[in-house]
Amino acid sequence: MGRSSMWKATVALSALLALSAQAETAKIVGIGASSCNRFNREIRETPALQRDYFAWAQGFMSGALIRAPEGVDAGLDLTPPSFPLEEQVEFLRTFCAKNQDQDFMDAARALYRHLRKLSTLGSDFQRVSVAYPLGTLEGATGMRSKSV
């Protein structure tokens, strides 16, 4: 194997190792680690819990925004006037009502993607979407693993 081939093999192996290192396991904890089924049941029994779930979703989305690579989702408004907080809570309720087998975290991720879509609709700039792995996620209540 020549120097050039060895160099290419080393670069390819390094890239592969870097990608596998990014696919780390992240343990999702807190009330938002619940299933949608549990969320639906709990807010039916205690409607005030919606506030706690929504606060968790806001923290989750803020964390995703902070962790996004530079230039990705820059300027994304998590509380746009066109989609007030009450409508965001309704979005989460609707998502979980339609997707009871998923986790509340999935509802928060769907809301984040929806906010991103709203943000791009009003932008004059072309947005570039960069995928970055969050790794394997485990829900604290059901210990479910998800690869994203």
CSV table of N, CA and C in Angstrom, one decimal:
chain,number,residue,atom,x,y,z
A,1,MET,N,0.9,-1.2,0.0
A,1,MET,CA,0.0,0.0,0.0
A,1,MET,C,0.9,1.2,0.0
A,2,GLY,N,0.7,2.1,-0.9
A,2,GLY,CA,1.5,3.3,-1.1
A,2,GLY,C,1.1,4.4,0.0
A,3,ARG,N,1.9,5.4,0.1
A,3,ARG,CA,1.7,6.5,1.0
A,3,ARG,C,0.3,7.2,0.8
A,4,SER,N,0.0,7.4,-0.5
A,4,SER,CA,-1.3,8.0,-0.8
A,4,SER,C,-2.5,7.2,-0.3
A,5,SER,N,-2.4,5.9,-0.6
A,5,SER,CA,-3.5,4.9,-0.2
A,5,SER,C,-3.6,4.9,1.3
A,6,MET,N,-2.4,4.8,2.0
A,6,MET,CA,-2.4,4.8,3.5
A,6,MET,C,-3.0,6.1,4.0
A,7,TRP,N,-2.7,7.2,3.4
A,7,TRP,CA,-3.2,8.5,3.9
A,7,TRP,C,-4.8,8.5,3.7
A,8,LYS,N,-5.3,8.0,2.6
A,8,LYS,CA,-6.7,8.0,2.4
A,8,LYS,C,-7.4,7.0,3.3
A,9,ALA,N,-6.8,5.9,3.6
A,9,ALA,CA,-7.3,4.9,4.6
A,9,ALA,C,-7.4,5.5,6.0
A,10,THR,N,-6.3,6.2,6.3
A,10,THR,CA,-6.3,6.9,7.7
A,10,THR,C,-7.4,7.9,7.8
A,11,VAL,N,-7.5,8.7,6.8
A,11,VAL,CA,-8.6,9.8,6.8
A,11,VAL,C,-10.0,9.2,6.9
A,12,ALA,N,-10.2,8.1,6.1
A,12,ALA,CA,-11.5,7.4,6.1
A,12,ALA,C,-11.8,6.8,7.5
A,13,LEU,N,-10.8,6.2,8.1
A,13,LEU,CA,-11.0,5.6,9.4
A,13,LEU,C,-11.2,6.6,10.4
A,14,SER,N,-10.5,7.7,10.4
A,14,SER,CA,-10.7,8.8,11.3
A,14,SER,C,-12.1,9.4,11.2
A,15,ALA,N,-12.6,9.6,10.0
A,15,ALA,CA,-14.0,10.1,9.8
A,15,ALA,C,-15.0,9.1,10.4
A,16,LEU,N,-14.8,7.8,10.1
A,16,LEU,CA,-15.7,6.8,10.7
A,16,LEU,C,-15.7,6.8,12.2
A,17,LEU,N,-14.5,6.9,12.8
A,17,LEU,CA,-14.4,6.9,14.3
A,17,LEU,C,-15.1,8.2,14.8
A,18,ALA,N,-14.9,9.3,14.1
A,18,ALA,CA,-15.6,10.5,14.6
A,18,ALA,C,-17.1,10.4,14.6
A,19,LEU,N,-17.6,9.8,13.5
A,19,LEU,CA,-19.1,9.6,13.4
A,19,LEU,C,-19.6,8.7,14.5
A,20,SER,N,-18.9,7.6,14.7
A,20,SER,CA,-19.4,6.7,15.8
A,20,SER,C,-19.3,7.3,17.1
A,21,ALA,N,-18.3,8.2,17.3
A,21,ALA,CA,-18.2,8.9,18.6
A,21,ALA,C,-19.3,9.8,18.9
A,22,GLN,N,-19.9,10.4,17.8
A,22,GLN,CA,-21.0,11.3,17.9
A,22,GLN,C,-22.3,10.6,18.3
A,23,ALA,N,-22.4,9.3,18.0
A,23,ALA,CA,-23.6,8.6,18.3
A,23,ALA,C,-23.6,8.1,19.7
A,24,GLU,N,-23.3,9.0,20.6
A,24,GLU,CA,-23.2,8.6,22.0
A,24,GLU,C,-24.6,8.4,22.6
A,25,THR,N,-24.7,7.8,23.7
A,25,THR,CA,-26.0,7.7,24.4
A,25,THR,C,-26.2,8.8,25.3
A,26,ALA,N,-27.4,9.4,25.2
A,26,ALA,CA,-27.8,10.5,26.0
A,26,ALA,C,-29.1,10.1,26.8
A,27,LYS,N,-29.0,10.2,28.1
A,27,LYS,CA,-30.2,9.8,28.9
A,27,LYS,C,-31.1,11.0,29.1
A,28,ILE,N,-32.3,10.8,28.6
A,28,ILE,CA,-33.3,11.9,28.7
A,28,ILE,C,-34.0,11.7,30.0
A,29,VAL,N,-34.0,12.7,30.8
A,29,VAL,CA,-34.6,12.6,32.2
A,29,VAL,C,-35.6,13.7,32.4
A,30,GLY,N,-36.3,13.6,33.5
A,30,GLY,CA,-37.3,14.6,33.8
A,30,GLY,C,-38.7,14.1,33.3
A,31,ILE,N,-39.7,15.0,33.6
A,31,ILE,CA,-41.1,14.7,33.3
A,31,ILE,C,-41.3,14.4,31.8
A,32,GLY,N,-40.5,15.1,31.0
A,32,GLY,CA,-40.6,14.9,29.5
A,32,GLY,C,-40.1,13.6,29.0
A,33,ALA,N,-39.5,12.8,29.8
A,33,ALA,CA,-39.1,11.5,29.4
A,33,ALA,C,-40.2,10.5,29.4
A,34,SER,N,-41.4,11.0,29.7
A,34,SER,CA,-42.6,10.1,29.8
A,34,SER,C,-43.1,9.8,28.4
A,35,SER,N,-43.9,8.8,28.3
A,35,SER,CA,-44.6,8.4,27.0
A,35,SER,C,-45.7,9.4,26.8
A,36,CYS,N,-46.1,9.5,25.6
A,36,CYS,CA,-47.3,10.4,25.2
A,36,CYS,C,-48.5,9.8,25.9
A,37,ASN,N,-48.6,8.5,26.0
A,37,ASN,CA,-49.8,7.9,26.7
A,37,ASN,C,-49.8,8.3,28.2
A,38,ARG,N,-48.7,8.4,28.8
A,38,ARG,CA,-48.7,8.8,30.2
A,38,ARG,C,-49.0,10.3,30.3
A,39,PHE,N,-48.4,11.1,29.4
A,39,PHE,CA,-48.7,12.6,29.3
A,39,PHE,C,-50.2,12.8,29.2
A,40,ASN,N,-50.9,12.1,28.3
A,40,ASN,CA,-52.3,12.2,28.1
A,40,ASN,C,-53.1,11.9,29.3
A,41,ARG,N,-52.7,10.8,30.0
A,41,ARG,CA,-53.4,10.4,31.2
A,41,ARG,C,-53.2,11.4,32.3
A,42,GLU,N,-51.9,11.9,32.5
A,42,GLU,CA,-51.6,12.8,33.6
A,42,GLU,C,-52.3,14.2,33.4
A,43,ILE,N,-52.3,14.7,32.2
A,43,ILE,CA,-52.9,16.0,32.0
A,43,ILE,C,-54.5,15.9,32.1
A,44,ARG,N,-55.0,14.7,31.8
A,44,ARG,CA,-56.4,14.5,32.0
A,44,ARG,C,-56.8,14.5,33.5
A,45,GLU,N,-56.0,13.9,34.3
A,45,GLU,CA,-56.2,13.8,35.7
A,45,GLU,C,-55.8,15.1,36.4
A,46,THR,N,-54.8,15.7,36.0
A,46,THR,CA,-54.3,17.0,36.6
A,46,THR,C,-53.9,17.9,35.5
A,47,PRO,N,-54.8,18.7,35.0
A,47,PRO,CA,-54.5,19.6,33.9
A,47,PRO,C,-53.4,20.6,34.2
A,48,ALA,N,-53.1,21.0,35.4
A,48,ALA,CA,-52.0,21.9,35.7
A,48,ALA,C,-50.7,21.3,35.4
A,49,LEU,N,-50.6,20.0,35.2
A,49,LEU,CA,-49.3,19.4,34.8
A,49,LEU,C,-48.8,19.8,33.4
A,50,GLN,N,-49.8,20.3,32.6
A,50,GLN,CA,-49.4,20.7,31.3
A,50,GLN,C,-48.3,21.8,31.4
A,51,ARG,N,-48.3,22.6,32.4
A,51,ARG,CA,-47.3,23.7,32.5
A,51,ARG,C,-46.0,23.1,32.8
A,52,ASP,N,-45.9,22.0,33.6
A,52,ASP,CA,-44.6,21.4,33.9
A,52,ASP,C,-44.1,20.7,32.6
A,53,TYR,N,-44.9,20.0,31.9
A,53,TYR,CA,-44.5,19.4,30.7
A,53,TYR,C,-44.0,20.4,29.7
A,54,PHE,N,-44.7,21.5,29.5
A,54,PHE,CA,-44.3,22.5,28.6
A,54,PHE,C,-43.0,23.2,29.0
A,55,ALA,N,-42.8,23.4,30.3
A,55,ALA,CA,-41.5,24.0,30.7
A,55,ALA,C,-40.4,23.0,30.4
A,56,TRP,N,-40.6,21.7,30.5
A,56,TRP,CA,-39.6,20.7,30.1
A,56,TRP,C,-39.3,20.8,28.6
A,57,ALA,N,-40.4,20.9,27.8
A,57,ALA,CA,-40.2,21.0,26.4
A,57,ALA,C,-39.4,22.3,26.0
A,58,GLN,N,-39.7,23.4,26.7
A,58,GLN,CA,-39.0,24.6,26.4
A,58,GLN,C,-37.5,24.4,26.7
A,59,GLY,N,-37.2,23.8,27.8
A,59,GLY,CA,-35.8,23.5,28.2
A,59,GLY,C,-35.1,22.6,27.2
A,60,PHE,N,-35.9,21.6,26.8
A,60,PHE,CA,-35.3,20.6,25.8
A,60,PHE,C,-35.0,21.3,24.5
A,61,MET,N,-36.0,22.2,24.0
A,61,MET,CA,-35.7,22.9,22.7
A,61,MET,C,-34.6,23.9,22.9
A,62,SER,N,-34.5,24.6,24.0
A,62,SER,CA,-33.4,25.5,24.2
A,62,SER,C,-32.1,24.8,24.2
A,63,GLY,N,-32.1,23.6,24.8
A,63,GLY,CA,-30.8,22.8,24.8
A,63,GLY,C,-30.4,22.4,23.4
A,64,ALA,N,-31.4,22.0,22.6
A,64,ALA,CA,-31.2,21.7,21.2
A,64,ALA,C,-30.6,22.9,20.4
A,65,LEU,N,-31.2,24.0,20.7
A,65,LEU,CA,-30.8,25.3,20.0
A,65,LEU,C,-29.4,25.6,20.4
A,66,ILE,N,-29.0,25.5,21.7
A,66,ILE,CA,-27.7,25.8,22.1
A,66,ILE,C,-26.7,24.8,21.6
A,67,ARG,N,-27.1,23.5,21.4
A,67,ARG,CA,-26.1,22.5,21.0
A,67,ARG,C,-26.0,22.4,19.5
A,68,ALA,N,-26.9,23.1,18.8
A,68,ALA,CA,-26.8,23.1,17.3
A,68,ALA,C,-25.5,23.7,16.8
A,69,PRO,N,-24.9,23.1,15.8
A,69,PRO,CA,-23.7,23.6,15.2
A,69,PRO,C,-23.8,25.0,14.8
A,70,GLU,N,-22.7,25.7,14.8
A,70,GLU,CA,-22.7,27.2,14.5
A,70,GLU,C,-23.4,27.4,13.1
A,71,GLY,N,-24.3,28.4,13.1
A,71,GLY,CA,-25.0,28.7,11.9
A,71,GLY,C,-26.2,27.9,11.6
A,72,VAL,N,-26.5,26.8,12.4
A,72,VAL,CA,-27.7,26.1,12.2
A,72,VAL,C,-28.7,26.6,13.2
A,73,ASP,N,-29.8,26.9,12.8
A,73,ASP,CA,-30.9,27.5,13.6
A,73,ASP,C,-30.6,28.8,14.3
A,74,ALA,N,-29.6,29.5,13.7
A,74,ALA,CA,-29.2,30.8,14.3
A,74,ALA,C,-30.4,31.7,14.1
A,75,GLY,N,-30.8,32.4,15.2
A,75,GLY,CA,-31.9,33.3,15.2
A,75,GLY,C,-33.3,32.6,15.3
A,76,LEU,N,-33.3,31.3,15.5
A,76,LEU,CA,-34.6,30.6,15.6
A,76,LEU,C,-35.3,31.1,16.9
A,77,ASP,N,-36.5,31.6,16.7
A,77,ASP,CA,-37.3,32.1,17.8
A,77,ASP,C,-38.2,31.0,18.3
A,78,LEU,N,-38.0,30.6,19.6
A,78,LEU,CA,-38.8,29.5,20.2
A,78,LEU,C,-40.2,30.1,20.7
A,79,THR,N,-40.3,31.4,20.7
A,79,THR,CA,-41.6,32.0,21.1
A,79,THR,C,-42.0,33.0,20.0
A,80,PRO,N,-42.2,32.6,18.8
A,80,PRO,CA,-42.6,33.6,17.8
A,80,PRO,C,-44.0,34.2,18.0
A,81,PRO,N,-44.2,35.4,17.7
A,81,PRO,CA,-45.6,36.0,17.9
A,81,PRO,C,-46.6,35.2,17.0
A,82,SER,N,-46.2,34.7,15.9
A,82,SER,CA,-47.1,33.9,15.0
A,82,SER,C,-47.6,32.6,15.6
A,83,PHE,N,-46.9,32.1,16.6
A,83,PHE,CA,-47.2,30.8,17.2
A,83,PHE,C,-47.0,30.9,18.7
A,84,PRO,N,-48.0,31.6,19.4
A,84,PRO,CA,-47.9,31.8,20.8
A,84,PRO,C,-47.8,30.6,21.7
A,85,LEU,N,-47.5,30.8,22.9
A,85,LEU,CA,-47.2,29.6,23.8
A,85,LEU,C,-48.5,28.7,24.0
A,86,GLU,N,-49.6,29.3,24.0
A,86,GLU,CA,-50.9,28.5,24.2
A,86,GLU,C,-51.0,27.6,23.0
A,87,GLU,N,-50.7,28.1,21.8
A,87,GLU,CA,-50.8,27.2,20.6
A,87,GLU,C,-49.7,26.1,20.6
A,88,GLN,N,-48.6,26.4,21.2
A,88,GLN,CA,-47.5,25.4,21.3
A,88,GLN,C,-47.9,24.3,22.2
A,89,VAL,N,-48.6,24.7,23.3
A,89,VAL,CA,-49.1,23.7,24.3
A,89,VAL,C,-50.1,22.8,23.6
A,90,GLU,N,-51.0,23.4,22.8
A,90,GLU,CA,-52.0,22.7,22.0
A,90,GLU,C,-51.3,21.8,21.0
A,91,PHE,N,-50.2,22.2,20.4
A,91,PHE,CA,-49.5,21.4,19.4
A,91,PHE,C,-49.0,20.1,20.1
A,92,LEU,N,-48.4,20.2,21.3
A,92,LEU,CA,-47.9,19.1,22.1
A,92,LEU,C,-49.1,18.1,22.5
A,93,ARG,N,-50.2,18.7,22.9
A,93,ARG,CA,-51.4,17.9,23.2
A,93,ARG,C,-51.9,17.1,22.0
A,94,THR,N,-52.0,17.8,20.9
A,94,THR,CA,-52.4,17.2,19.7
A,94,THR,C,-51.5,16.1,19.2
A,95,PHE,N,-50.2,16.4,19.3
A,95,PHE,CA,-49.2,15.4,18.8
A,95,PHE,C,-49.3,14.1,19.7
A,96,CYS,N,-49.4,14.3,21.0
A,96,CYS,CA,-49.5,13.1,21.9
A,96,CYS,C,-50.8,12.4,21.8
A,97,ALA,N,-51.9,13.1,21.5
A,97,ALA,CA,-53.2,12.4,21.3
A,97,ALA,C,-53.2,11.6,20.0
A,98,LYS,N,-52.5,12.0,19.0
A,98,LYS,CA,-52.4,11.3,17.7
A,98,LYS,C,-51.3,10.2,17.7
A,99,ASN,N,-50.3,10.3,18.7
A,99,ASN,CA,-49.1,9.4,18.7
A,99,ASN,C,-48.9,8.9,20.1
A,100,GLN,N,-49.9,8.2,20.6
A,100,GLN,CA,-49.8,7.7,22.0
A,100,GLN,C,-48.7,6.8,22.2
A,101,ASP,N,-48.2,6.1,21.2
A,101,ASP,CA,-47.1,5.1,21.4
A,101,ASP,C,-45.7,5.8,21.4
A,102,GLN,N,-45.7,7.1,21.1
A,102,GLN,CA,-44.4,7.8,21.1
A,102,GLN,C,-44.1,8.4,22.5
A,103,ASP,N,-43.0,9.0,22.6
A,103,ASP,CA,-42.6,9.7,23.8
A,103,ASP,C,-42.9,11.2,23.8
A,104,PHE,N,-43.1,11.8,24.9
A,104,PHE,CA,-43.3,13.3,25.0
A,104,PHE,C,-42.1,14.0,24.3
A,105,MET,N,-40.9,13.5,24.5
A,105,MET,CA,-39.8,14.0,23.8
A,105,MET,C,-39.9,14.1,22.3
A,106,ASP,N,-40.6,13.1,21.7
A,106,ASP,CA,-40.9,13.2,20.3
A,106,ASP,C,-41.8,14.4,20.0
A,107,ALA,N,-42.7,14.6,20.9
A,107,ALA,CA,-43.6,15.8,20.7
A,107,ALA,C,-42.8,17.1,20.7
A,108,ALA,N,-41.9,17.2,21.7
A,108,ALA,CA,-41.1,18.4,21.8
A,108,ALA,C,-40.2,18.5,20.5
A,109,ARG,N,-39.7,17.4,20.0
A,109,ARG,CA,-38.8,17.5,18.8
A,109,ARG,C,-39.7,17.9,17.6
A,110,ALA,N,-40.9,17.4,17.5
A,110,ALA,CA,-41.8,17.8,16.4
A,110,ALA,C,-42.2,19.3,16.5
A,111,LEU,N,-42.4,19.8,17.8
A,111,LEU,CA,-42.6,21.2,17.9
A,111,LEU,C,-41.4,22.1,17.5
A,112,TYR,N,-40.2,21.6,17.9
A,112,TYR,CA,-39.0,22.3,17.4
A,112,TYR,C,-38.9,22.4,15.9
A,113,ARG,N,-39.2,21.3,15.3
A,113,ARG,CA,-39.1,21.2,13.8
A,113,ARG,C,-40.2,22.2,13.2
A,114,HIS,N,-41.4,22.2,13.9
A,114,HIS,CA,-42.5,23.1,13.4
A,114,HIS,C,-42.0,24.6,13.5
A,115,LEU,N,-41.4,24.9,14.7
A,115,LEU,CA,-41.0,26.3,14.9
A,115,LEU,C,-39.9,26.6,13.8
A,116,ARG,N,-39.0,25.7,13.5
A,116,ARG,CA,-38.0,25.9,12.5
A,116,ARG,C,-38.6,26.2,11.2
A,117,LYS,N,-39.7,25.4,10.8
A,117,LYS,CA,-40.4,25.6,9.6
A,117,LYS,C,-41.0,27.0,9.5
A,118,LEU,N,-41.6,27.4,10.6
A,118,LEU,CA,-42.2,28.7,10.6
A,118,LEU,C,-41.2,29.8,10.4
A,119,SER,N,-40.0,29.6,11.0
A,119,SER,CA,-38.9,30.5,10.9
A,119,SER,C,-38.4,30.7,9.5
A,120,THR,N,-38.4,29.6,8.8
A,120,THR,CA,-37.9,29.6,7.4
A,120,THR,C,-38.9,30.2,6.5
A,121,LEU,N,-40.2,30.1,6.8
A,121,LEU,CA,-41.2,30.7,5.9
A,121,LEU,C,-41.1,32.2,5.8
A,122,GLY,N,-40.6,32.8,6.9
A,122,GLY,CA,-40.5,34.3,6.9
A,122,GLY,C,-39.2,34.8,6.6
A,123,SER,N,-38.3,33.9,6.2
A,123,SER,CA,-36.9,34.3,6.0
A,123,SER,C,-36.6,34.6,4.5
A,124,ASP,N,-35.8,35.6,4.2
A,124,ASP,CA,-35.4,35.9,2.8
A,124,ASP,C,-34.1,35.2,2.5
A,125,PHE,N,-33.6,34.5,3.5
A,125,PHE,CA,-32.3,33.9,3.3
A,125,PHE,C,-32.5,32.4,3.0
A,126,GLN,N,-31.7,31.8,2.2
A,126,GLN,CA,-31.8,30.4,2.0
A,126,GLN,C,-31.1,29.7,3.2
A,127,ARG,N,-31.9,28.8,3.8
A,127,ARG,CA,-31.4,28.1,5.0
A,127,ARG,C,-30.8,26.7,4.6
A,128,VAL,N,-29.7,26.4,5.2
A,128,VAL,CA,-29.0,25.1,5.0
A,128,VAL,C,-29.3,24.2,6.2
A,129,SER,N,-29.8,23.1,5.9
A,129,SER,CA,-30.1,22.2,7.0
A,129,SER,C,-28.9,21.2,7.2
A,130,VAL,N,-28.4,21.2,8.4
A,130,VAL,CA,-27.3,20.3,8.7
A,130,VAL,C,-27.8,19.3,9.7
A,131,ALA,N,-27.7,18.0,9.4
A,131,ALA,CA,-28.1,17.0,10.3
A,131,ALA,C,-26.9,16.7,11.3
A,132,TYR,N,-27.2,16.6,12.6
A,132,TYR,CA,-26.2,16.3,13.6
A,132,TYR,C,-26.9,15.3,14.5
A,133,PRO,N,-26.2,14.2,14.8
A,133,PRO,CA,-26.8,13.1,15.6
A,133,PRO,C,-26.8,13.5,17.1
A,134,LEU,N,-27.9,13.2,17.7
A,134,LEU,CA,-28.1,13.4,19.1
A,134,LEU,C,-27.7,12.1,19.9
A,135,GLY,N,-27.6,11.0,19.1
A,135,GLY,CA,-27.3,9.8,19.8
A,135,GLY,C,-28.5,9.0,20.2
A,136,THR,N,-28.3,8.0,21.0
A,136,THR,CA,-29.3,7.2,21.5
A,136,THR,C,-29.9,7.8,22.7
A,137,LEU,N,-31.2,7.9,22.8
A,137,LEU,CA,-31.9,8.6,23.9
A,137,LEU,C,-32.7,7.5,24.7
A,138,GLU,N,-32.6,7.7,26.0
A,138,GLU,CA,-33.4,6.8,26.8
A,138,GLU,C,-34.4,7.6,27.7
A,139,GLY,N,-35.6,7.1,27.7
A,139,GLY,CA,-36.6,7.8,28.5
A,139,GLY,C,-36.5,7.2,29.9
A,140,ALA,N,-36.5,8.1,30.9
A,140,ALA,CA,-36.3,7.7,32.3
A,140,ALA,C,-37.5,6.9,32.8
A,141,THR,N,-38.7,7.2,32.3
A,141,THR,CA,-39.9,6.4,32.8
A,141,THR,C,-40.0,5.1,32.2
A,142,GLY,N,-39.8,4.9,30.9
A,142,GLY,CA,-39.9,3.6,30.3
A,142,GLY,C,-38.6,3.0,29.8
A,143,MET,N,-37.5,3.7,30.1
A,143,MET,CA,-36.2,3.3,29.6
A,143,MET,C,-36.2,2.9,28.2
A,144,ARG,N,-36.9,3.7,27.4
A,144,ARG,CA,-36.9,3.4,25.9
A,144,ARG,C,-35.7,4.0,25.3
A,145,SER,N,-35.2,3.3,24.3
A,145,SER,CA,-34.0,3.8,23.6
A,145,SER,C,-34.5,4.3,22.2
A,146,LYS,N,-34.0,5.4,21.8
A,146,LYS,CA,-34.3,6.0,20.5
A,146,LYS,C,-33.0,6.4,19.8
A,147,SER,N,-32.9,6.1,18.6
A,147,SER,CA,-31.8,6.6,17.8
A,147,SER,C,-32.3,7.7,17.0
A,148,VAL,N,-31.7,8.8,17.0
A,148,VAL,CA,-32.1,10.0,16.2
A,148,VAL,C,-31.0,10.4,15.3
